[in-house]
Structures are given as structure tokens and as C-alpha cells.
Amino acid sequence: MSQPSTTPDGIPKRSFAIIFGVSLATAMGNTGLISVLPAIGRSTGIPDEAVVAIFSLSALLWAFSSPMWARASDRHGRKPLMIVGLAGFMVSMALCGVVVAAGLAHLAHWAVIFICFLLARALFGFFGAASNPATQAYVAEYTPPEKRTGAMSSLAGAFGLGTVIGPFLAPLFVLPFVGLSGPLFAFSLIAGVMLAVVVRYLPESEHRAQGDEAEPEPLDARGKVRPMWRDPRITPFLIYGFLVAVCQTAQGQTLGFLILDTLDMSPTEAQGFIAVAMMFGAVAGLLAQWGIIRMFDMTPRQLLRWGVAVAAVGNLIVALSPGYWSVVVGYAVSSLGFGFARPGFTAGASLAVNMGEQARAAGAIAAVNGVNVVLAPAFVWLYRHLAWGPFVLNAVILAALLVYAFKNNQLKNADPMPATREDATMATLEKRNEGGGI
């Protein structure tokens, strides 16, 4: 019987395509929602800070539930958890569409619409978090350490592609009979199609440890299971990842308001300009994850350093921008940097733990990627009082992370180790020939 064809990283091509589609559908919906959210808020009368806060409860639920879903994927398999995550996303997005439609029709006070929107989005925060650790663990289980960074950057490319397609599709679904709620219903339908594909065509991971094969969870001094966020092997990656995610979310959430104020247009008229800016940023992120990382065979250590350095420069460009197109350029440069940094800390954390701990590490990474959204309203408040403030603050945080990436031992030693003595010899010779590098 012939073996299924695999990607260069060793994952069955059809399985990777489906997993990629799971991440793509979620990213499209989330970034599509972010792109229309400023217009929704100003069309329904919800204050700007409250609009951004719609994601807060969802983010907290995402952070607290991700480790739980990671453990569940170890027990029940990767595929069932992807199904739970997609189903939660589909239902949540459909309910958000209903709430927005009611708000646009002014069927209730903005405060009521806000609370209903908050609760509808919270369904995604709890149930949608199930798929993220499962997809990352699925990929990790098929890839050897030396190919892990490339595989993780390819999977991260789904998020990047989603941020291109989501804002591009969103204005197309702003139709006369549904208005700004149209994109939400459309993304719910896309998630439903992807859910059917997973149920029908995705096989369970063949490399998932089961029963006695699973490695025991590490215990603390009191004999209790030690949470991953307290594991010294990956805590530095979680700190780095949390702050990177804070900066990226802050910039993304304030971008729409900045463009609305820069262009002085109505929310509906400015929607296309917001989508164009987000697409430029997404293309830059894809250039990093699908092009530069693989072209130069960049390691986690290099990505951790270059990522925050480039993103800091991009934020400074936005802070000093005199007009719309300079904002777009700065956002694209920042996205290029974040496109390096995210695969860097994700792959670094994956390489720092054993194969049986991949889902738990992925759950911890997913948690820090979610909980950062809670701080977004503070950045929007800062923007309202000092327009350049959020971007300068981002640049300061990212510069501090650059120092951290050079100083912390775990981050300095994030690269995969050669599997054999022969590999070690070859790696040494290659470094001599290349002259090292950061």
C-alpha cells in the first residue's frame, strides 16, 4: 500500500492542508471582524473603548480554557478538539451577526447590544480555544526538531493569509439587507464548511502518545502537576510571547480608529481603506513566514531577535506618520516583524519540551496569545488622549524584548540541537563557513 505524500517537513499533505484550513478559517473570521468592528461601533453608538472590550471576556475565557483543551486533546485526540473549536467559532460568529443586525436596526440601547455582543463573542473564547493547541500539537508530532521552525512558520502562515483574506472579504459581504452584520454571517458559514471537511477527511494523528506511551506530567515540590506557565523551560517564551501579542493586538485594534480619524470619513466609507491597510500588513507577515524564514533557514533564536527589532521600527513609523499611506507602511513593517516573532517563540517553546508535552505547551502558548486582548481597551484609551502614545509604548516594549532575547539563557539557546554526532559536526562546519550570525 502506497504511503501518503508528505510536505518537506514530514506531515501528510492532505492533513496539513486541512489543519491549515482550520487556522485559516478562524483567522479570516477574527481579522474580518476586527476590520469592521470600528465601523460597527460607531454605527451602533457603542463607545470606542467598549467596542474593543468586546474581545476582553472572550480573551480571558480563551486563556483559562486553552490548557484544559490541551489536556483534553491528549486524552481524546487532536481531531475531536478541532471539531469543538470550529463548532464554537461557527455558532459564536452567527450569534454575533444577529446581535450586530439588532444594533444596526436600533432595536435596543447600545449598552444592551454591547452586553449581548460580549456574551456571543465569549462562546468563541471558551469553545474556539479548543482547536489551537490541537493543530499545533498535530504538526509538532509529525516534525523532527530541525524542521519544527519551518513547520510552525508554515502553520502561522495560515493566520497571515487569513489576515489578508478576512479584511478583503469583509466589505464584500456588507450587503444592503444585512449591512455590517453580513461579514459575520459569511464567516460563520465558512467555518461550517471547514467543520464538515474536518469531520469527513482529517485522520487522527498517528504519532500521538497514548496510555503508557504518554510521558508523565512534571510535578512540583508538593507532588502536584506543575502548570506549564511555571515551567522554567518555557516561561521565558511565554513572557516574550505575551508581550509580543500585546503589542500586535494593540496596534491592530487601534489601526481602524487611527485610519477613521486620519481620513475623516464615515465608518462605511473608510472600511475599504482599513481593509487595504490590514491586507498590506498581512502580506508583509506572509512574506516573513512563507518567504524569508525558509529562504534563510532562520532559527528561533534569530526570529526572536529580528522580530521585535523590526516591529519596533514599524511602530515608530506609525507614531510619526503624517498621513494614511505612511500609516500603511508602518503597519506593514510592524507586521513583518511580528511575522518573525510569533513562529520564533512558538517553535522555541515546542523545542524546549518533550514530545509528550506538545499539547500542553501549545495550550500555554494559546493562553498568552488570548489573554493579551484584555489590555487592548487601555491602548485605545491612550490613543484617545495621545494619538501617537500606543505606538511609542509598543516600540519601548519591543526594544526591551530585544534586550531580553539577547540576555535570557532560554531564548539565547532556543535553536534545535542536531540529532546525531554527524549532524553536530556538519552544523559546526556550516557555521564556520557562514561566519555565524545572530
Short mmCIF file of C-alpha atoms in Angstrom, two decimals:
data_model
loop_
_atom_site.label_atom_id
_atom_site.label_comp_id
_atom_site.label_asym_id
_atom_site.label_seq_id
_atom_site.Cartn_x
_atom_site.Cartn_y
_atom_site.Cartn_z
CA MET A 1 0.00 0.00 0.00
CA SER A 2 1.45 3.37 -1.04
CA GLN A 3 2.33 5.90 1.64
CA PRO A 4 0.54 9.27 1.58
CA SER A 5 2.62 12.13 0.16
CA THR A 6 4.11 14.45 2.75
CA THR A 7 5.26 18.05 2.99
CA PRO A 8 9.02 18.78 3.19
CA ASP A 9 8.52 18.90 6.99
CA GLY A 10 7.16 15.33 7.07
CA ILE A 11 3.44 15.99 7.56
CA PRO A 12 0.89 14.24 5.27
CA LYS A 13 -0.05 16.85 2.70
CA ARG A 14 -3.79 16.39 2.93
CA SER A 15 -3.74 16.52 6.72
CA PHE A 16 -1.63 19.67 6.73
CA ALA A 17 -3.92 21.29 4.15
CA ILE A 18 -6.94 20.61 6.36
CA ILE A 19 -5.20 21.85 9.53
CA PHE A 20 -4.09 24.92 7.60
CA GLY A 21 -7.71 25.44 6.58
CA VAL A 22 -8.86 25.24 10.21
CA SER A 23 -6.44 28.01 11.20
CA LEU A 24 -7.23 29.99 8.05
CA ALA A 25 -10.99 29.95 8.62
CA THR A 26 -10.57 31.15 12.22
CA ALA A 27 -8.06 33.85 11.27
CA MET A 28 -10.25 35.10 8.42
CA GLY A 29 -13.23 35.45 10.71
CA ASN A 30 -11.36 37.11 13.55
CA THR A 31 -9.46 39.64 11.44
CA GLY A 32 -12.53 40.24 9.29
CA LEU A 33 -14.45 41.06 12.47
CA ILE A 34 -11.65 43.32 13.71
CA SER A 35 -11.66 45.20 10.39
CA VAL A 36 -15.40 46.02 10.61
CA LEU A 37 -15.55 46.48 14.38
CA PRO A 38 -14.76 50.24 14.43
CA ALA A 39 -17.49 50.83 11.83
CA ILE A 40 -19.92 48.62 13.79
CA GLY A 41 -19.20 50.52 16.99
CA ARG A 42 -19.69 53.95 15.51
CA SER A 43 -22.81 52.84 13.59
CA THR A 44 -24.47 51.36 16.68
CA GLY A 45 -23.36 54.03 19.15
CA ILE A 46 -21.05 51.77 21.17
CA PRO A 47 -18.09 53.83 22.52
CA ASP A 48 -14.66 53.01 21.07
CA GLU A 49 -13.24 51.60 24.32
CA ALA A 50 -16.32 49.40 24.77
CA VAL A 51 -16.02 48.12 21.20
CA VAL A 52 -12.52 46.87 21.85
CA ALA A 53 -13.62 45.46 25.22
CA ILE A 54 -15.98 43.09 23.37
CA PHE A 55 -12.94 40.85 22.98
CA SER A 56 -11.97 41.02 26.67
CA LEU A 57 -14.24 38.34 28.15
CA SER A 58 -13.55 36.12 25.17
CA ALA A 59 -9.81 36.57 25.68
CA LEU A 60 -10.00 35.66 29.37
CA LEU A 61 -12.02 32.54 28.61
CA TRP A 62 -9.54 31.64 25.86
CA ALA A 63 -6.63 31.98 28.27
CA PHE A 64 -8.22 29.90 31.03
CA SER A 65 -9.68 27.21 28.78
CA SER A 66 -6.70 26.64 26.44
CA PRO A 67 -4.71 24.47 28.93
CA MET A 68 -7.86 22.48 29.66
CA TRP A 69 -8.47 21.84 25.96
CA ALA A 70 -4.80 20.90 25.52
CA ARG A 71 -5.13 18.17 28.17
CA ALA A 72 -8.38 17.03 26.55
CA SER A 73 -6.65 16.67 23.19
CA ASP A 74 -4.09 14.37 24.84
CA ARG A 75 -6.91 12.19 26.14
CA HIS A 76 -9.39 12.29 23.28
CA GLY A 77 -7.28 13.10 20.23
CA ARG A 78 -6.47 16.13 18.11
CA LYS A 79 -9.34 15.82 15.62
CA PRO A 80 -12.24 15.93 18.15
CA LEU A 81 -10.84 19.11 19.66
CA MET A 82 -10.55 20.77 16.25
CA ILE A 83 -14.22 19.92 15.73
CA VAL A 84 -15.16 21.51 19.06
CA GLY A 85 -13.16 24.64 18.23
CA LEU A 86 -14.65 25.11 14.77
CA ALA A 87 -18.19 24.48 16.02
CA GLY A 88 -17.73 27.05 18.78
CA PHE A 89 -16.40 29.60 16.30
CA MET A 90 -19.26 28.98 13.85
CA VAL A 91 -22.02 29.38 16.46
CA SER A 92 -20.35 32.39 18.10
CA MET A 93 -19.92 34.26 14.82
CA ALA A 94 -23.53 33.61 13.79
CA LEU A 95 -24.82 34.94 17.12
CA CYS A 96 -22.56 37.99 16.81
CA GLY A 97 -24.13 38.62 13.41
CA VAL A 98 -27.62 38.52 14.93
CA VAL A 99 -26.61 40.95 17.69
CA VAL A 100 -24.98 43.39 15.25
CA ALA A 101 -28.05 43.30 13.00
CA ALA A 102 -30.19 44.19 16.01
CA GLY A 103 -27.83 47.03 16.91
CA LEU A 104 -27.85 48.45 13.39
CA ALA A 105 -31.67 48.41 13.47
CA HIS A 106 -31.54 50.22 16.85
CA LEU A 107 -33.73 47.59 18.49
CA ALA A 108 -32.11 48.20 21.86
CA HIS A 109 -29.87 50.64 23.72
CA TRP A 110 -26.18 50.38 22.85
CA ALA A 111 -25.40 49.03 26.33
CA VAL A 112 -27.74 46.07 25.76
CA ILE A 113 -26.22 45.42 22.34
CA PHE A 114 -22.75 45.60 23.88
CA ILE A 115 -23.57 43.02 26.58
CA CYS A 116 -25.16 40.64 24.05
CA PHE A 117 -22.18 41.06 21.72
CA LEU A 118 -19.81 40.40 24.63
CA LEU A 119 -21.60 37.16 25.54
CA ALA A 120 -21.88 35.94 21.93
CA ARG A 121 -18.17 36.50 21.41
CA ALA A 122 -17.43 34.74 24.72
CA LEU A 123 -18.65 31.46 23.21
CA PHE A 124 -15.70 31.61 20.85
CA GLY A 125 -13.35 32.40 23.72
CA PHE A 126 -14.31 29.21 25.55
CA PHE A 127 -15.06 26.67 22.81
CA GLY A 128 -13.00 28.18 19.97
CA ALA A 129 -9.83 27.79 22.04
CA ALA A 130 -10.07 24.00 21.63
CA SER A 131 -8.65 23.88 18.11
CA ASN A 132 -5.46 25.91 18.57
CA PRO A 133 -3.48 23.55 20.86
CA ALA A 134 -4.69 20.57 18.84
CA THR A 135 -3.46 21.92 15.50
CA GLN A 136 -0.06 22.93 16.90
CA ALA A 137 0.42 19.56 18.64
CA TYR A 138 -0.63 17.71 15.46
CA VAL A 139 2.08 19.50 13.47
CA ALA A 140 4.73 19.05 16.18
CA GLU A 141 4.11 15.31 16.37
CA TYR A 142 4.97 14.85 12.70
CA THR A 143 8.06 17.08 12.51
CA PRO A 144 11.62 16.40 13.77
CA PRO A 145 13.20 19.20 15.83
CA GLU A 146 15.36 20.50 12.99
CA LYS A 147 12.24 21.06 10.83
CA ARG A 148 9.94 22.32 13.59
CA THR A 149 10.56 26.03 12.98
CA GLY A 150 9.71 25.74 9.29
CA ALA A 151 6.58 23.74 10.03
CA MET A 152 5.40 26.19 12.68
CA SER A 153 6.05 29.16 10.39
CA SER A 154 4.01 27.45 7.66
CA LEU A 155 1.14 26.94 10.09
CA ALA A 156 1.49 30.53 11.30
CA GLY A 157 1.18 31.49 7.63
CA ALA A 158 -2.48 30.45 7.87
CA PHE A 159 -3.01 33.30 10.29
CA GLY A 160 -1.14 35.65 7.96
CA LEU A 161 -3.15 34.57 4.93
CA GLY A 162 -6.34 34.88 6.94
CA THR A 163 -5.49 38.47 7.78
CA VAL A 164 -5.22 39.14 4.03
CA ILE A 165 -8.42 37.39 3.03
CA GLY A 166 -10.58 38.36 6.03
CA PRO A 167 -10.41 42.16 5.66
CA PHE A 168 -10.65 41.76 1.86
CA LEU A 169 -13.81 39.64 2.05
CA ALA A 170 -15.50 41.59 4.84
CA PRO A 171 -16.50 44.67 2.76
CA LEU A 172 -17.84 42.38 0.01
CA PHE A 173 -20.42 40.97 2.43
CA VAL A 174 -21.62 44.38 3.64
CA LEU A 175 -24.84 43.99 1.66
CA PRO A 176 -27.93 46.23 1.72
CA PHE A 177 -30.19 43.76 3.51
CA VAL A 178 -27.71 42.81 6.27
CA GLY A 179 -25.29 45.76 6.40
CA LEU A 180 -22.24 45.39 8.62
CA SER A 181 -23.58 42.13 10.09
CA GLY A 182 -23.17 40.42 6.69
CA PRO A 183 -19.46 39.56 7.10
CA LEU A 184 -20.15 37.82 10.42
CA PHE A 185 -22.79 35.54 8.90
CA ALA A 186 -20.45 34.80 5.96
CA PHE A 187 -17.54 33.81 8.21
CA SER A 188 -19.87 31.58 10.23
CA LEU A 189 -20.82 29.78 7.02
CA ILE A 190 -17.16 29.37 6.02
CA ALA A 191 -16.41 27.83 9.42
CA GLY A 192 -19.31 25.42 8.93
CA VAL A 193 -17.88 24.25 5.60
CA MET A 194 -14.46 23.74 7.19
CA LEU A 195 -16.06 21.82 10.04
CA ALA A 196 -17.60 19.39 7.57
CA VAL A 197 -14.20 18.90 5.89
CA VAL A 198 -12.51 18.08 9.21
CA VAL A 199 -15.23 15.60 10.18
CA ARG A 200 -15.09 13.84 6.83
CA TYR A 201 -11.46 13.90 5.75
CA LEU A 202 -8.98 14.58 8.60
CA PRO A 203 -7.36 11.43 10.09
CA GLU A 204 -6.26 11.38 13.70
CA SER A 205 -2.54 11.94 14.35
CA GLU A 206 -0.64 8.67 14.03
CA HIS A 207 2.10 9.87 16.40
CA ARG A 208 0.03 10.92 19.39
CA ALA A 209 1.28 9.25 22.57
CA GLN A 210 -1.41 7.15 24.23
CA GLY A 211 -1.75 5.31 27.51
CA ASP A 212 1.58 4.10 28.84
CA GLU A 213 3.40 5.80 25.95
CA ALA A 214 2.48 9.24 27.23
CA GLU A 215 5.18 10.98 29.26
CA PRO A 216 4.26 11.81 32.89
CA GLU A 217 3.50 15.44 33.62
CA PRO A 218 6.22 17.21 35.66
CA LEU A 219 5.46 17.63 39.39
CA ASP A 220 6.35 20.47 41.71
CA ALA A 221 7.88 20.16 45.22
CA ARG A 222 4.45 19.33 46.71
CA GLY A 223 3.86 16.47 44.28
CA LYS A 224 1.26 18.35 42.24
CA VAL A 225 1.27 18.75 38.47
CA ARG A 226 3.25 21.88 37.62
CA PRO A 227 1.39 24.27 35.27
CA MET A 228 3.21 24.92 32.02
CA TRP A 229 3.34 28.65 32.68
CA ARG A 230 5.52 27.88 35.73
CA ASP A 231 7.82 25.53 33.85
CA PRO A 232 11.25 27.24 33.61
CA ARG A 233 11.82 25.62 30.22
CA ILE A 234 9.11 27.67 28.53
CA THR A 235 8.31 30.55 30.93
CA PRO A 236 10.68 32.95 29.08
CA PHE A 237 8.93 32.10 25.79
CA LEU A 238 5.54 32.79 27.40
CA ILE A 239 6.71 36.16 28.74
CA TYR A 240 8.12 37.07 25.34
CA GLY A 241 5.05 35.80 23.51
CA PHE A 242 2.61 37.61 25.81
CA LEU A 243 4.31 40.98 25.32
CA VAL A 244 4.65 40.49 21.57
CA ALA A 245 0.95 39.61 21.37
CA VAL A 246 0.06 42.66 23.49
CA CYS A 247 1.91 44.93 21.08
CA GLN A 248 0.46 43.33 17.95
CA THR A 249 -3.09 43.38 19.31
CA ALA A 250 -2.76 46.97 20.49
CA GLN A 251 -1.60 48.10 17.07
CA GLY A 252 -4.25 46.09 15.24
CA GLN A 253 -7.10 47.28 17.47
CA THR A 254 -6.16 50.97 17.20
CA LEU A 255 -5.43 50.87 13.47
CA GLY A 256 -9.06 51.18 12.40
CA PHE A 257 -9.71 54.16 14.67
CA LEU A 258 -6.49 55.84 13.51
CA ILE A 259 -7.50 55.48 9.85
CA LEU A 260 -11.04 56.70 10.55
CA ASP A 261 -9.65 59.81 12.23
CA THR A 262 -6.90 60.36 9.64
CA LEU A 263 -9.25 60.21 6.65
CA ASP A 264 -12.19 61.94 8.40
CA MET A 265 -14.72 59.73 6.58
CA SER A 266 -17.88 57.96 7.63
CA PRO A 267 -17.34 54.44 9.04
CA THR A 268 -18.76 52.76 5.94
CA GLU A 269 -16.71 54.90 3.53
CA ALA A 270 -13.47 54.24 5.42
CA GLN A 271 -13.99 50.47 5.59
CA GLY A 272 -12.19 49.86 2.29
CA PHE A 273 -9.16 51.89 3.42
CA ILE A 274 -8.98 49.93 6.67
CA ALA A 275 -9.12 46.67 4.70
CA VAL A 276 -6.30 47.81 2.39
CA ALA A 277 -4.06 48.68 5.36
CA MET A 278 -4.71 45.34 7.03
CA MET A 279 -4.01 43.48 3.78
CA PHE A 280 -0.65 45.23 3.36
CA GLY A 281 0.24 44.16 6.89
CA ALA A 282 -0.91 40.61 6.25
CA VAL A 283 1.14 40.33 3.06
CA ALA A 284 4.21 41.50 4.98
CA GLY A 285 3.55 38.84 7.61
CA LEU A 286 3.25 36.19 4.90
CA LEU A 287 6.48 37.38 3.32
CA ALA A 288 8.19 36.68 6.64
CA GLN A 289 6.57 33.31 7.35
CA TRP A 290 6.49 31.78 3.87
CA GLY A 291 9.44 33.51 2.28
CA ILE A 292 12.23 34.98 4.37
CA ILE A 293 12.18 32.42 7.20
CA ARG A 294 12.53 29.50 4.80
CA MET A 295 14.81 31.27 2.34
CA PHE A 296 17.41 31.98 5.02
CA ASP A 297 16.58 28.93 7.16
CA MET A 298 16.11 31.20 10.16
CA THR A 299 16.25 29.65 13.64
CA PRO A 300 14.06 30.51 16.65
CA ARG A 301 16.92 32.48 18.21
CA GLN A 302 17.21 34.68 15.10
CA LEU A 303 13.45 35.11 14.83
CA LEU A 304 13.14 36.16 18.46
CA ARG A 305 15.66 38.95 17.89
CA TRP A 306 14.82 40.18 14.42
CA GLY A 307 11.09 40.04 15.08
CA VAL A 308 10.90 42.58 17.89
CA ALA A 309 13.56 44.82 16.32
CA VAL A 310 11.67 45.16 13.03
CA ALA A 311 8.28 45.52 14.77
CA ALA A 312 9.66 48.34 16.95
CA VAL A 313 10.75 50.28 13.85
CA GLY A 314 7.32 49.79 12.29
CA ASN A 315 5.54 51.17 15.36
CA LEU A 316 7.76 54.24 15.34
CA ILE A 317 6.87 54.86 11.68
CA VAL A 318 3.16 54.73 12.55
CA ALA A 319 3.67 57.07 15.52
CA LEU A 320 5.37 59.66 13.27
CA SER A 321 3.07 59.20 10.25
CA PRO A 322 1.66 62.40 8.70
CA GLY A 323 -0.95 60.64 6.56
CA TYR A 324 -2.72 57.45 5.52
CA TRP A 325 -0.05 55.81 3.35
CA SER A 326 2.73 56.26 5.88
CA VAL A 327 0.44 54.54 8.41
CA VAL A 328 0.08 51.66 5.97
CA VAL A 329 3.86 51.41 5.50
CA GLY A 330 4.49 51.43 9.25
CA TYR A 331 1.82 48.80 9.84
CA ALA A 332 3.34 46.59 7.12
CA VAL A 333 6.84 46.87 8.64
CA SER A 334 5.45 46.02 12.07
CA SER A 335 3.60 43.02 10.64
CA LEU A 336 6.81 41.80 9.04
CA GLY A 337 8.45 41.86 12.48
CA PHE A 338 5.53 40.11 14.18
CA GLY A 339 5.66 37.56 11.35
CA PHE A 340 9.16 36.68 12.54
CA ALA A 341 8.49 36.85 16.28
CA ARG A 342 5.40 34.62 16.50
CA PRO A 343 6.93 31.50 14.88
CA GLY A 344 10.07 32.21 16.90
CA PHE A 345 8.52 31.87 20.35
CA THR A 346 6.08 29.17 19.23
CA ALA A 347 8.79 26.94 17.79
CA GLY A 348 11.16 27.76 20.64
CA ALA A 349 8.61 26.64 23.24
CA SER A 350 7.85 23.49 21.25
CA LEU A 351 11.53 22.58 21.07
CA ALA A 352 12.01 23.22 24.79
CA VAL A 353 9.66 20.39 25.87
CA ASN A 354 9.38 16.67 25.18
CA MET A 355 7.13 15.17 22.51
CA GLY A 356 4.53 14.05 25.06
CA GLU A 357 4.19 17.64 26.31
CA GLN A 358 3.49 19.30 22.96
CA ALA A 359 -0.23 19.82 23.53
CA ARG A 360 0.31 21.33 26.98
CA ALA A 361 2.97 23.68 25.65
CA ALA A 362 0.65 24.64 22.79
CA GLY A 363 -2.11 25.30 25.31
CA ALA A 364 0.15 27.65 27.27
CA ILE A 365 1.14 29.49 24.09
CA ALA A 366 -2.52 29.77 23.08
CA ALA A 367 -3.37 31.18 26.51
CA VAL A 368 -0.85 34.03 26.31
CA ASN A 369 -1.95 34.74 22.73
CA GLY A 370 -5.50 35.18 24.01
CA VAL A 371 -5.26 36.94 27.35
CA ASN A 372 -3.33 39.89 25.91
CA VAL A 373 -6.54 41.20 24.31
CA VAL A 374 -7.74 42.24 27.77
CA LEU A 375 -5.26 45.14 27.64
CA ALA A 376 -6.49 46.45 24.27
CA PRO A 377 -9.06 48.90 25.76
CA ALA A 378 -6.25 50.58 27.71
CA PHE A 379 -4.33 51.19 24.48
CA VAL A 380 -7.45 52.60 22.78
CA TRP A 381 -7.97 54.89 25.80
CA LEU A 382 -4.36 56.03 25.44
CA TYR A 383 -4.94 56.64 21.72
CA ARG A 384 -7.94 58.83 22.50
CA HIS A 385 -5.79 61.02 24.76
CA LEU A 386 -2.49 60.83 22.87
CA ALA A 387 -2.77 59.55 19.31
CA TRP A 388 0.87 58.50 18.97
CA GLY A 389 1.05 57.10 22.50
CA PRO A 390 0.15 53.41 21.86
CA PHE A 391 2.72 53.09 19.09
CA VAL A 392 5.57 54.69 21.03
CA LEU A 393 4.71 52.50 24.02
CA ASN A 394 4.80 49.46 21.73
CA ALA A 395 8.22 50.47 20.44
CA VAL A 396 9.55 50.76 24.01
CA ILE A 397 8.18 47.33 24.97
CA LEU A 398 9.60 45.72 21.84
CA ALA A 399 13.02 47.30 22.38
CA ALA A 400 13.03 45.88 25.92
CA LEU A 401 12.15 42.46 24.49
CA LEU A 402 15.12 42.71 22.13
CA VAL A 403 17.40 43.10 25.15
CA TYR A 404 15.58 40.20 26.85
CA ALA A 405 16.11 37.99 23.79
CA PHE A 406 19.86 38.62 23.98
CA LYS A 407 20.16 38.22 27.75
CA ASN A 408 17.87 35.33 28.72
CA ASN A 409 19.56 31.92 28.59
CA GLN A 410 16.48 30.04 27.37
CA LEU A 411 15.91 32.46 24.49
CA LYS A 412 19.62 32.53 23.62
CA ASN A 413 19.65 28.72 23.35
CA ALA A 414 16.33 28.25 21.56
CA ASP A 415 17.73 26.59 18.44
CA PRO A 416 17.22 22.84 17.83
CA MET A 417 20.14 20.55 18.69
CA PRO A 418 21.49 18.20 15.98
CA ALA A 419 20.19 14.68 16.42
CA THR A 420 23.50 12.86 15.92
CA ARG A 421 27.24 13.41 16.24
CA GLU A 422 27.48 13.55 12.44
CA ASP A 423 24.80 16.25 12.40
CA ALA A 424 26.69 18.19 15.06
CA THR A 425 29.87 18.04 13.01
CA MET A 426 28.05 19.23 9.90
CA ALA A 427 26.38 22.06 11.84
CA THR A 428 29.77 23.20 13.15
CA LEU A 429 31.26 23.20 9.65
CA GLU A 430 28.26 25.11 8.28
CA LYS A 431 28.58 27.77 10.97
CA ARG A 432 32.28 28.16 10.18
CA ASN A 433 31.50 28.58 6.51
CA GLU A 434 28.64 31.03 7.16
CA GLY A 435 30.54 33.02 9.75
CA GLY A 436 27.83 32.66 12.40
CA GLY A 437 25.27 35.46 12.66
CA ILE A 438 22.67 36.46 15.18
#
